[in-house]
Coordinates of C-alpha atoms in Angstrom, one line a residue:
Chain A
X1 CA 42.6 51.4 -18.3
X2 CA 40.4 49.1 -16.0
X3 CA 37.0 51.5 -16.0
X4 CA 38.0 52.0 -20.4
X5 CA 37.6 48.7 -20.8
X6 CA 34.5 48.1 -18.9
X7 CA 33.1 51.0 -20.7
X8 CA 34.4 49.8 -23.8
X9 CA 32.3 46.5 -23.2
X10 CA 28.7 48.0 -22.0
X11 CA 29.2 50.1 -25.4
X12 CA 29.2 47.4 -27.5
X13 CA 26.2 45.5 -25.5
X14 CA 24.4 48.8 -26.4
X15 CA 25.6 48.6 -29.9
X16 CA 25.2 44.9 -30.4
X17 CA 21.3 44.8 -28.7
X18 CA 20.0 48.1 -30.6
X19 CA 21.6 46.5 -33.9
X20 CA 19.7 43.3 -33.2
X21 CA 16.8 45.4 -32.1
X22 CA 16.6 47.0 -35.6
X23 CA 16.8 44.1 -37.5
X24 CA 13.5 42.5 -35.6
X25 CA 11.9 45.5 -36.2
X26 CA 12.7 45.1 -40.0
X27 CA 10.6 41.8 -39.7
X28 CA 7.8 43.3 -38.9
X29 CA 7.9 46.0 -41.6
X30 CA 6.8 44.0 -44.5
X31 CA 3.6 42.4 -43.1
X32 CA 2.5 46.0 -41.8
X33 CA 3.4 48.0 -45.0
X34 CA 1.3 45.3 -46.7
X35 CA -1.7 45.8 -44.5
X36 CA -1.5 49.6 -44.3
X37 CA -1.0 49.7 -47.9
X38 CA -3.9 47.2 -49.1
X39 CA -6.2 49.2 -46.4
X40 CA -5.4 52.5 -47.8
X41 CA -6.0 51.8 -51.5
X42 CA -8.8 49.4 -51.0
X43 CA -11.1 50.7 -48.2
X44 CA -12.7 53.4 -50.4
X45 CA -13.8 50.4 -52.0
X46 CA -15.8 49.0 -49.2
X47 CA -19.6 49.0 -49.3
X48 CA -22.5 47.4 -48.8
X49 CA -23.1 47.1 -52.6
X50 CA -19.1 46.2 -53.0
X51 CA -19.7 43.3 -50.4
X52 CA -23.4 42.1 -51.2
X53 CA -23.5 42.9 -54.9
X54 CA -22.7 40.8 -58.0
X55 CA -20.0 42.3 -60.3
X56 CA -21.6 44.4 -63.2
X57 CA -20.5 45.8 -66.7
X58 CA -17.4 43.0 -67.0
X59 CA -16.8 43.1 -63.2
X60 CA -15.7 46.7 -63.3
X61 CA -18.3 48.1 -61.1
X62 CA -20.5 46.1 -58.5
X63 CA -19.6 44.0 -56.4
X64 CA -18.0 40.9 -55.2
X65 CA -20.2 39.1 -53.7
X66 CA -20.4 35.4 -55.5
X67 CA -16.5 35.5 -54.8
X68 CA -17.3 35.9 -50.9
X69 CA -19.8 33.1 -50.8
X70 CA -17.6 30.9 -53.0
X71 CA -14.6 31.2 -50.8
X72 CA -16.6 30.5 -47.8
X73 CA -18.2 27.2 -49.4
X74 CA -14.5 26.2 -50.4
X75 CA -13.3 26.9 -46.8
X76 CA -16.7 24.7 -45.7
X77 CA -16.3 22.0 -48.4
X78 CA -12.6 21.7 -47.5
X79 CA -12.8 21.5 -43.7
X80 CA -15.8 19.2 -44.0
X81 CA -12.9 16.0 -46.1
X82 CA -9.5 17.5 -44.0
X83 CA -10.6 17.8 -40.4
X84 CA -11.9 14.5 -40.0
X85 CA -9.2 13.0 -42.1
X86 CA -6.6 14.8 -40.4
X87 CA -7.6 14.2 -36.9
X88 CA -7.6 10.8 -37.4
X89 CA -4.5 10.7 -39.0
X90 CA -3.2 12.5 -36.2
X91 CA -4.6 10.5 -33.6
X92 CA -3.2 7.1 -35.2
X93 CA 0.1 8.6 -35.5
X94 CA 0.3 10.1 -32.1
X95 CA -1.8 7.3 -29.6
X96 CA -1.5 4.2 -31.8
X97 CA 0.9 3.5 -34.1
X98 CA 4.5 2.2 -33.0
X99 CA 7.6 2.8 -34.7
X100 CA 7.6 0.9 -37.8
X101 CA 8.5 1.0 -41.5
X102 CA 4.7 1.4 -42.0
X103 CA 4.3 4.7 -40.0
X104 CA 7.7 5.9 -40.9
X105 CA 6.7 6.0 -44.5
X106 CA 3.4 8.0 -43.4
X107 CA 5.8 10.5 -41.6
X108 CA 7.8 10.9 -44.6
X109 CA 4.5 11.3 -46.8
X110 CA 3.0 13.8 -44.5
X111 CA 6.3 15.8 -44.8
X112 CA 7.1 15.8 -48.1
X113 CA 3.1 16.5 -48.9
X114 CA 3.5 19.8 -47.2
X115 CA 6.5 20.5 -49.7
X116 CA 4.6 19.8 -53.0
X117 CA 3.7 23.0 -54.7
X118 CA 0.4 24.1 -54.6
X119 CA 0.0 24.3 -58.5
X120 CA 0.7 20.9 -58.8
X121 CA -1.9 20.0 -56.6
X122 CA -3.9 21.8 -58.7
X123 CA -2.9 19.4 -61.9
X124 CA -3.5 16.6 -59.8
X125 CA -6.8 17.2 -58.3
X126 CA -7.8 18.4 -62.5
X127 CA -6.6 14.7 -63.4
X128 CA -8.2 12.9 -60.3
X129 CA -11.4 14.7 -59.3
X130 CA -12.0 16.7 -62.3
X131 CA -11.3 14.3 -64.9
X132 CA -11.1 10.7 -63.8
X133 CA -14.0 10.5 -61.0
X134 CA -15.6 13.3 -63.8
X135 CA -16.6 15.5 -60.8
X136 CA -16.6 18.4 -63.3
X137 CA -14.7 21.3 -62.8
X138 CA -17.4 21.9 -59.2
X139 CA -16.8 22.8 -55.4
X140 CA -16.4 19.7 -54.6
X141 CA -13.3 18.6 -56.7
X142 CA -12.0 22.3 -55.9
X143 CA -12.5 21.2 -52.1
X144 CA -11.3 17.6 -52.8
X145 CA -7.6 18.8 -54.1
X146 CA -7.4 21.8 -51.4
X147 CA -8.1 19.4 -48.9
X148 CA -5.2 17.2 -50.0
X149 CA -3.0 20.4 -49.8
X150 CA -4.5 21.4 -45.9
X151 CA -3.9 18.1 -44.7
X152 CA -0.1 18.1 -43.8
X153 CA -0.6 21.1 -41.8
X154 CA -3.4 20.0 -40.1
X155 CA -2.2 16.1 -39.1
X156 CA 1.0 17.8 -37.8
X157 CA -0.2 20.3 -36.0
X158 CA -2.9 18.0 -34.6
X159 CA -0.1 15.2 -33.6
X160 CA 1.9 17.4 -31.7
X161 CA -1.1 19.0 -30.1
X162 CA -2.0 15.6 -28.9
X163 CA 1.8 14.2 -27.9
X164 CA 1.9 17.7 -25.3
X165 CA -0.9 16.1 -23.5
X166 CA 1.3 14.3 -20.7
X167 CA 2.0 10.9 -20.9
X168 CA 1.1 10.2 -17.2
X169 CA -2.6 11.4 -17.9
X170 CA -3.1 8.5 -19.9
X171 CA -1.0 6.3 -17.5
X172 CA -3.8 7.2 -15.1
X173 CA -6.4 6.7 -17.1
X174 CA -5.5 3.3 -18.3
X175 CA -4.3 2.3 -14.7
X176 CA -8.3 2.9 -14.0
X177 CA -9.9 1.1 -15.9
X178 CA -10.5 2.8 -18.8
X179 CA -9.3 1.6 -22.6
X180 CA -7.1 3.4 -25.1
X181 CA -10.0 4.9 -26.8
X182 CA -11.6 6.1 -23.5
X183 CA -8.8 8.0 -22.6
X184 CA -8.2 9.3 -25.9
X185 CA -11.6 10.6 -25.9
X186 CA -12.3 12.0 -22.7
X187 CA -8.9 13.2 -21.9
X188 CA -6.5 13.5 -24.5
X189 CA -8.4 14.9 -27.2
X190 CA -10.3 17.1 -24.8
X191 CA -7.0 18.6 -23.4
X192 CA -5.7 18.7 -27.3
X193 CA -8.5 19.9 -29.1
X194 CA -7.4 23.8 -28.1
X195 CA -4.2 22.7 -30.1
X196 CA -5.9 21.0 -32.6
X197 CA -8.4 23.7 -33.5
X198 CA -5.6 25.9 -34.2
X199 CA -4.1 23.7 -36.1
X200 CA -7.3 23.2 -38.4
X201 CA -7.8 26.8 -38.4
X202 CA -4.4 27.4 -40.3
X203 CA -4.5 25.2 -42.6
X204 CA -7.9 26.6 -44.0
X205 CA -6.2 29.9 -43.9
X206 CA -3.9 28.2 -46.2
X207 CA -6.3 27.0 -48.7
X208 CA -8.8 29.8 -48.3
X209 CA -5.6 31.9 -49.8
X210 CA -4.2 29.6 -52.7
X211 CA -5.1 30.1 -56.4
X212 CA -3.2 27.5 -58.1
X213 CA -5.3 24.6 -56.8
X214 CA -8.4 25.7 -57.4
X215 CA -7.4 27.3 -60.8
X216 CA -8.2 24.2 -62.6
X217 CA -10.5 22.3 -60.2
X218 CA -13.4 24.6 -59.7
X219 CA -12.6 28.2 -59.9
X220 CA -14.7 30.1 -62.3
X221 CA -14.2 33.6 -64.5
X222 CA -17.5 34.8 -64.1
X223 CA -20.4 33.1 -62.8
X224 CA -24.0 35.7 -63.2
X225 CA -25.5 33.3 -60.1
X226 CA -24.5 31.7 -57.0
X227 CA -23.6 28.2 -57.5
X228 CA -26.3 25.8 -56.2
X229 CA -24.8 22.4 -55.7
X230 CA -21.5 21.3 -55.1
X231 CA -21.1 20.0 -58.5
X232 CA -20.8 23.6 -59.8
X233 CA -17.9 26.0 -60.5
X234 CA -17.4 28.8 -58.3
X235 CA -15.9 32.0 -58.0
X236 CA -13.3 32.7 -55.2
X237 CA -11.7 35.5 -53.7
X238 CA -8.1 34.6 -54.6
X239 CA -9.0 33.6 -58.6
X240 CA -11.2 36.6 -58.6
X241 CA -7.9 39.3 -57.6
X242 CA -6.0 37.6 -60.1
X243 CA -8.6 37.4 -62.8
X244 CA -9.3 41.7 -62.4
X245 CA -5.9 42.2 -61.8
X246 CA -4.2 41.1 -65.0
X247 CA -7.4 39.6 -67.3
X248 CA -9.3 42.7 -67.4
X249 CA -8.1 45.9 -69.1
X250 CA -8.9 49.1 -67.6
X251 CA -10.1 48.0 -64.2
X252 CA -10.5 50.6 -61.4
X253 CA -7.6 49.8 -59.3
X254 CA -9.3 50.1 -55.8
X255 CA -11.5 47.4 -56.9
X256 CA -8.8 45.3 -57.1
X257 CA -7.5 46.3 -53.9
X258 CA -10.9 46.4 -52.2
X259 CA -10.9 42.6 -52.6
X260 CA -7.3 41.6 -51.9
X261 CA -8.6 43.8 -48.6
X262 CA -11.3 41.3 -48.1
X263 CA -9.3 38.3 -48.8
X264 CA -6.8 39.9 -45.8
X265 CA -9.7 40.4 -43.8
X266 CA -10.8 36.8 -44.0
X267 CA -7.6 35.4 -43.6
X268 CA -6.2 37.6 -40.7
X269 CA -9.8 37.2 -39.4
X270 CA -9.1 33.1 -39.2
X271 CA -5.6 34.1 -37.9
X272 CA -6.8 36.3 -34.6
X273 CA -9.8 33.4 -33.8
X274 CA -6.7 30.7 -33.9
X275 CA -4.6 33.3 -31.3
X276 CA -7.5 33.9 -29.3
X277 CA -8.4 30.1 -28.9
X278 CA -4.5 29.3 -27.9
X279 CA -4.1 32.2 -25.6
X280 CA -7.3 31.1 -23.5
X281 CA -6.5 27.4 -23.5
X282 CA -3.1 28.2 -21.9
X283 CA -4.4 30.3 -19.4
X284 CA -7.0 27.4 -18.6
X285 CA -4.8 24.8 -18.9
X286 CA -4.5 22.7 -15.6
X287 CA -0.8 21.0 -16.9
Chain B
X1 CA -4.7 -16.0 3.5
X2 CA -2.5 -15.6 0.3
X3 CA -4.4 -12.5 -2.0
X4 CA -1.7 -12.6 -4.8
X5 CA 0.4 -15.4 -5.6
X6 CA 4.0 -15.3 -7.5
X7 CA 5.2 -18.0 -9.2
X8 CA 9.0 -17.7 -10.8
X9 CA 7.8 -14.6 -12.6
X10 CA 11.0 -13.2 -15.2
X11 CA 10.6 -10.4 -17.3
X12 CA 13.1 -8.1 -19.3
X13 CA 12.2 -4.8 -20.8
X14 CA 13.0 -4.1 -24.7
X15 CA 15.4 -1.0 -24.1
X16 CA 17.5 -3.7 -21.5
X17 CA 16.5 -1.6 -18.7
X18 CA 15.1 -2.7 -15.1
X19 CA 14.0 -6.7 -15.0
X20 CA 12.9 -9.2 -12.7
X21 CA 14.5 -12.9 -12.2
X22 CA 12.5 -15.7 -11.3
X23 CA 10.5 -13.8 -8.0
X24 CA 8.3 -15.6 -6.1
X25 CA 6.0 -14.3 -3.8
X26 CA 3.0 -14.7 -1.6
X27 CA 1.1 -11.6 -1.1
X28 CA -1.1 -11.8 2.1
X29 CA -4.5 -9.9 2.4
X30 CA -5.4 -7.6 3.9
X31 CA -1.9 -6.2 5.6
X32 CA 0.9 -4.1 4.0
X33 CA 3.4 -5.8 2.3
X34 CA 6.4 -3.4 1.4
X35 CA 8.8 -3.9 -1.4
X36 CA 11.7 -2.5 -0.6
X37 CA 15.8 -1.9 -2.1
X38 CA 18.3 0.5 -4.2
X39 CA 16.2 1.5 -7.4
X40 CA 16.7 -0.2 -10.2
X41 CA 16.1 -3.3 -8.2
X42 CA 12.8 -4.7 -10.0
X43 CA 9.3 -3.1 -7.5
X44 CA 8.3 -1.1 -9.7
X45 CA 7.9 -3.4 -12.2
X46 CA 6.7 -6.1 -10.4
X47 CA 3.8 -3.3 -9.3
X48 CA 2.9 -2.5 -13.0
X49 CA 3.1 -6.9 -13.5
X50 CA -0.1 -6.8 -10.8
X51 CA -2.2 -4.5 -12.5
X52 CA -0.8 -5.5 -16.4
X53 CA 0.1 -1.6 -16.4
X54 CA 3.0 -3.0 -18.4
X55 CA 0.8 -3.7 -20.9
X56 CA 2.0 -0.1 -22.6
X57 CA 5.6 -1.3 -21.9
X58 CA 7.4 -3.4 -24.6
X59 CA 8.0 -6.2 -22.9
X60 CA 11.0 -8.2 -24.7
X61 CA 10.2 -12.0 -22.7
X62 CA 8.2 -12.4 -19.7
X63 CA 7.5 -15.9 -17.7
X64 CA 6.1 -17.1 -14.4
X65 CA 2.1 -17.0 -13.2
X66 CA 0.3 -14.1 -11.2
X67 CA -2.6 -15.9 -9.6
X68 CA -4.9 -13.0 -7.7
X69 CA -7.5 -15.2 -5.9
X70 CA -6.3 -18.4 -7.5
X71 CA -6.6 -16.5 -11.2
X72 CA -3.9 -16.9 -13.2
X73 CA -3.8 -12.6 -14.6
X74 CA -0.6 -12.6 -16.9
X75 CA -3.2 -14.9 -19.6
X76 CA -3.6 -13.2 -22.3
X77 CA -7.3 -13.9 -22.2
X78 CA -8.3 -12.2 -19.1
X79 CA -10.5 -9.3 -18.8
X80 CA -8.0 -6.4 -17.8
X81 CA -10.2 -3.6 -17.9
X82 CA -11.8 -5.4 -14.8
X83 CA -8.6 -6.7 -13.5
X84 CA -7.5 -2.7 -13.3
X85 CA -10.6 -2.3 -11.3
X86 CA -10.4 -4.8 -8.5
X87 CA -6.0 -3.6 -8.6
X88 CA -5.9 0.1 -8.0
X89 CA -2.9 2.2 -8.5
X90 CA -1.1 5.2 -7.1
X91 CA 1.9 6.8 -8.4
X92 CA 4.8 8.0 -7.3
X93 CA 3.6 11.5 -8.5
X94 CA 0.4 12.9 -7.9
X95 CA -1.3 13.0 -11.3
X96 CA -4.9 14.7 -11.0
X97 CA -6.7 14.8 -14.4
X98 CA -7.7 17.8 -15.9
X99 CA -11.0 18.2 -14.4
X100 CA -12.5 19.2 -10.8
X101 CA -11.7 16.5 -7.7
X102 CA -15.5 15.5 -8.0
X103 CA -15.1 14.3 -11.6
X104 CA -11.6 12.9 -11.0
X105 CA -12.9 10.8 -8.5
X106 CA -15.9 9.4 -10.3
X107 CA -14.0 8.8 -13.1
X108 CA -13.5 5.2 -12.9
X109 CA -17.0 4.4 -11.7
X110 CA -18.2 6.5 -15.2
X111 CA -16.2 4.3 -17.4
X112 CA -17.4 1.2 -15.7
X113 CA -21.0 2.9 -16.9
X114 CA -22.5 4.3 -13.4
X115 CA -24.4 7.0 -14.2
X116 CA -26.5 7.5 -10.9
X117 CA -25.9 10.5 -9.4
X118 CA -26.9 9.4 -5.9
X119 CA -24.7 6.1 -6.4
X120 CA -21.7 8.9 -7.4
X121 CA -22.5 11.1 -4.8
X122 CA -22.2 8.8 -2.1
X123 CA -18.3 7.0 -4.2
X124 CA -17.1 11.0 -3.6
X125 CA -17.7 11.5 -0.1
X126 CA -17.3 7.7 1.0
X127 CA -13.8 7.7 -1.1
X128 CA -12.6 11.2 0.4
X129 CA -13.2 10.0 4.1
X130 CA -11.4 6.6 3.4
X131 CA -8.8 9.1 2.1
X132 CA -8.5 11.4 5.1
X133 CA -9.3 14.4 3.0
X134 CA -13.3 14.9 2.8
X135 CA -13.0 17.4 5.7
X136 CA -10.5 19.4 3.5
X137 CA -12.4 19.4 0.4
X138 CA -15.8 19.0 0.9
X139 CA -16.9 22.8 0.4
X140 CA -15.0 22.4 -2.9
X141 CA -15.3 19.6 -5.1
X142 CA -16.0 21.2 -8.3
X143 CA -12.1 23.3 -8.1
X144 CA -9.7 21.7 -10.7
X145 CA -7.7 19.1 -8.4
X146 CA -4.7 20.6 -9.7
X147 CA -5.5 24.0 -7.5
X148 CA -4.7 21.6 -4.4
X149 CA -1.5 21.1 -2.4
X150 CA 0.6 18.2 -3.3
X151 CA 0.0 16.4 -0.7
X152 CA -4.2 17.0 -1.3
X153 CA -3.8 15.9 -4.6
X154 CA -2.3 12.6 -3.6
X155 CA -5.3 11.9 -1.4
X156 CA -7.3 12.8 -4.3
X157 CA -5.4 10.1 -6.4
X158 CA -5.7 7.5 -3.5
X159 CA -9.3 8.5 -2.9
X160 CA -10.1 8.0 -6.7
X161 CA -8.6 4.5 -6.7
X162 CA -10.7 3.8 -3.5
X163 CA -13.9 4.8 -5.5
X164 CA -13.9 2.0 -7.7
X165 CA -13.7 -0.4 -4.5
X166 CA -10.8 -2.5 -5.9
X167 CA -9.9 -5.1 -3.4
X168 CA -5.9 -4.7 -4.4
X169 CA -3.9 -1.4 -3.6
X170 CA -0.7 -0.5 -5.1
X171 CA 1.4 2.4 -4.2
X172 CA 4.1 3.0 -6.0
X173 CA 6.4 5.8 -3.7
X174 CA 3.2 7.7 -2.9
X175 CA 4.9 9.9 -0.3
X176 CA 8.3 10.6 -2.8
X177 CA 6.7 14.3 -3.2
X178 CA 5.1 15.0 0.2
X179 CA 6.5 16.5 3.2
X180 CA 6.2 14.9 6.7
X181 CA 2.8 15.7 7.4
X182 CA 1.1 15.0 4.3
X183 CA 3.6 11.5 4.2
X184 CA 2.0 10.5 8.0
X185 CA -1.4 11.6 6.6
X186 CA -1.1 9.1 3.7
X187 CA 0.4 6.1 5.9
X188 CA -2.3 6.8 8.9
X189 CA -4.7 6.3 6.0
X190 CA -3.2 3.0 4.9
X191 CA -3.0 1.1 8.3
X192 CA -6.9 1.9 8.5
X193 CA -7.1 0.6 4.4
X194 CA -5.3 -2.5 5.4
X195 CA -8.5 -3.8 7.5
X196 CA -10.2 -4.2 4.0
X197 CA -7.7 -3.8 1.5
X198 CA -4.5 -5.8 0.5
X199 CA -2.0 -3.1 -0.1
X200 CA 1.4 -3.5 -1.8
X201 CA 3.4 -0.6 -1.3
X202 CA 7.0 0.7 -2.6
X203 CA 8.0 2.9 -0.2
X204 CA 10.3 5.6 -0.5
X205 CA 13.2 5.3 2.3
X206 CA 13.9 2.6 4.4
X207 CA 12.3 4.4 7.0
X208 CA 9.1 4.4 5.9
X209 CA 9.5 0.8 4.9
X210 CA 10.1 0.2 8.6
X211 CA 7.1 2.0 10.0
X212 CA 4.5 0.7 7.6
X213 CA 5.6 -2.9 6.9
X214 CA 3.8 -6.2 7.6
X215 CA 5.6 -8.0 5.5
X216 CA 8.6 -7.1 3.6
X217 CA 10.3 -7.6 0.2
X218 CA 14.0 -6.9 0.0
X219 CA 14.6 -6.7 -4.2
X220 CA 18.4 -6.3 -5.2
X221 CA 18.8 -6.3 -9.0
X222 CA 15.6 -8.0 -10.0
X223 CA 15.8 -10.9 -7.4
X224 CA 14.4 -11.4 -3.9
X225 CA 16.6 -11.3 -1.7
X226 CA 14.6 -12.2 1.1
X227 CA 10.9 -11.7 2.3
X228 CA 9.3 -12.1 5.8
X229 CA 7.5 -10.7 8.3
X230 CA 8.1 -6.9 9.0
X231 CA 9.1 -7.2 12.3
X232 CA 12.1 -9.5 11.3
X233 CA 13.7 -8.6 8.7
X234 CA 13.9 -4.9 10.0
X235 CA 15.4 -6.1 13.4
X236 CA 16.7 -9.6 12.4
X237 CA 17.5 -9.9 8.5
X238 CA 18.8 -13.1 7.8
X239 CA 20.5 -12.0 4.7
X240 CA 23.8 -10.2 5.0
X241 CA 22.9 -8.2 1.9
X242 CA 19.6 -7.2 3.7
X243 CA 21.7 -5.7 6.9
X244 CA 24.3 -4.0 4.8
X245 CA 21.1 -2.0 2.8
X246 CA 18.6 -1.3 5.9
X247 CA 21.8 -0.2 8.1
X248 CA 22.8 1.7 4.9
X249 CA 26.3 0.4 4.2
X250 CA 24.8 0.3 0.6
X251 CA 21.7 2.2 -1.3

């Protein structure tokens, strides 16, 4: 009876770990069907012309090249207003500011920013940037609103990045001689910045992705050149899969896939630079 | 000749926790003064008071005067960036920074803007000596100081507090983490600081309070108890409350 029940028990350990086995492995199914289906229908795409040409004869041959370029001035454009912003954001929130009102209200900004859909961003940076401060439909109000959407992810990443750094390093550093900004710059943000980065990193993944915002603020159907200040409209890989994949009739499908392929690329690209930059920083790490 | 001067200093924390009642004190220079008792009793803060490390505390009320060298330190207006300087610190911990033992030592002297690399040179190998620990580490001074043993890294601490030349050394349970030989390292090292140092130490067991003690502090609950010369109040305390804690009836 003794030896029944003990086997009774390993069996459902067996049953119980293999069931919770299968269900993690069910995570991991939609994210590789989606890759392995995106690289099967797009890489016949691929080609030099496909990734150096313009799009020809209403973007159903050729390439898409302007959308490359215009993502990458849109990833530029946004990191160059969100990183700084963010940092220092971060910085306040984490090595400054006390526990007030005042910085409670920032928190629950901060929070609540990273809940607003991105579409409304979109209307708001049309309103602010596009309309009001009449930077034209352009890269920069298209980098203006996506920066307002990056920056939630990249303050709180930042912040906690910078509250792992022990508390006794800057204890130290104070205790010789140096001020709060000294030790925030030569140690904290040193030992952070691993953190930080990846942080930053993610949060241009983000907008480097979206549609909605840029949809109004700087996106463009069809441009024959490359833009050539920041007050022009681009064209972007996201806009650009959802303008040939539902405003043009009879487009060759694996052009569409080709650049949702691209637009994977780039973003899993940003992805494995962020995992690679953690992983080394917490083998180096001396805390 | 009195180094430090206390004068009815009181302060209370904002989270209620560990204060000091009206202490005063006269810290002599060059010797060891130890300030012993049961936790909780007030040394610690009274450490962090000489060096305004409670600065990054939230102090709910302080009052009394801290005069180092007849300078009154607890004013508001006093440089504290050089007062940290002249009143060096080591915690209970070892806490090497992230970086090699050369550049942890040197850097206090960078902050305070030495850039010479013969004037750095010559802080790093004076500092270590003083320390009892160049002869360890001298073949390796660009390893992280984190690679070293405990008791290493402690030197290192002590060594980089010695490179800035303060003329005030406080040690808060320095030997808490070390074993025996690394703990008669760090004392050894402090009866040949005292020669040009004034040292105020919190030491870790009565014991060790004992062996290293000029003078001595008894703190019970944020008050002094009593204070006098080592050598009496270890064999002869005139406090009852003194005996019953270095005889151990209490602690």
């Amino acid at each position: 009876m003794k030896r029944l029940l003990t086997l009774n028990r390993h069996l459902t350990e067996r049953i119980g770990f293999t069931a919770i086995t299968l269900l993690a492995m069910v995570t991991v199914l939609p994210i590789v069907g989606t890759i392995i289906y995106i690289l099967i229908q797009g890489a016949p795409a691929i080609s030099l012309e496909f990734l150096t040409g313009f799009p020809r004869n209403g973007m159903r041959e050729g390439g898409i090249f302007p959308a490359i370029i215009g993502t990458l001035y849109l990833a530029l454009g946004t990191s160059i207003f969100s990183v700084p912003l963010g940092i220092a954001a971060a910085i306040y929130l984490s090595e400054y500011a006390s526990d007030t009102p005042l910085t409670r209200t920032i928190r629950i900004a901060i929070i609540n920013l990273a809940g607003i859909p991105s579409v409304v961003y979109g209307l708001f940076g049309l309103g602010l940037f596009v309309l009001f401060l009449n930077f034209g439909t352009s890269i920069l109000a298209a980098s203006l609103t996506l920066s307002i959407m990056t920056l939630p992810v990249i303050i709180s990443t930042a912040e906690e990045a910078l509250r792992a750094v022990p508390q006794s390093f800057r204890t130290v550093s104070i205790s010789l001689g140096a001020t709060r900004w000294q030790t925030i710059r030569r140690i904290v943000l040193k030992e952070a910045l691993p953190g930080i980065l990846t942080g930053v990193i993610l949060g241009l993944e983000r907008a480097v992705g979206e549609t909605a915002p840029i949809l109004f603020t700087g996106a463009a159907f069809f441009l024959p050149k490359l833009p050539g200040s920041p007050f022009d409209a681009t064209m972007a890989l996201p806009y650009h899969l959802f303008v040939i994949s539902t405003q043009v009739p009879e487009m060759p499908i694996q052009i569409q896939y080709g650049t949702a392929l691209v637009l994977l690329a780039f973003v899993l690209t940003m992805n494995l630079i962020a995992t690679v930059i953690r992983s080394r920083a917490r083998a180096r790490r001396q805390w | 000749m009195n180094k430090i001067i206390i004068e009815s200093l009181s302060l209370q924390y904002s989270d209620g926790t560990e204060s000091l009642r009206d202490v005063s004190l006269d810290i002599r220079q060059n010797a060891v003064t130890v300030l012993f008792g049961p936790a909780g009793g007030g040394k610690s803060t009274l450490l962090r008071c000489l060096n305004r490390l409670n600065d990054l505390t939230e102090v709910k009320s302080s009052a009394g005067r801290i005069l180092i060298d007849g300078e009154n330190i607890l004013d508001p207006q006093i440089d504290v960036i050089a007062l940290r300087r002249k009143v060096g610190m080591v915690f209970a911990r070892p806490v090497p920074l992230p970086m090699s033992i050369r550049e942890n030592i040197i850097y206090g002297l960078e902050l305070a803007g030495e850039k010479r690399r013969a004037k750095l040179d010559e802080a790093v190998e004076r500092s270590l000596k003083l320390a009892a620990l160049w002869d360890e580490v001298k073949d390796r001074l660009d390893a992280p100081a984190i690679a070293l043993s405990g008791g290493q890294q402690q030197r290192v601490c002590l060594a980089r507090v010695l490179a800035l030349q303060p003329e005030i050394i406080l040690l808060d349970e320095p030997t808490s983490g070390l074993d025996p030989i690394s703990t008669g390292k760090v004392e050894a090292a402090l009866q040949e600081l005292k020669k040009d140092y004034t040292i105020v130490l919190v030491p870790h067991s009565v014991q060790q309070a004992g062996r290293t003690a000029d003078y001595a502090a008894f703190f019970l609950q944020g008050e002094l108890v009593e204070y006098g010369e080592g050598k009496s109040i270890f064999t002869a305390p005139k406090e009852k409350k003194t005996e019953d804690y270095i005889t151990g009836r209490f602690g």
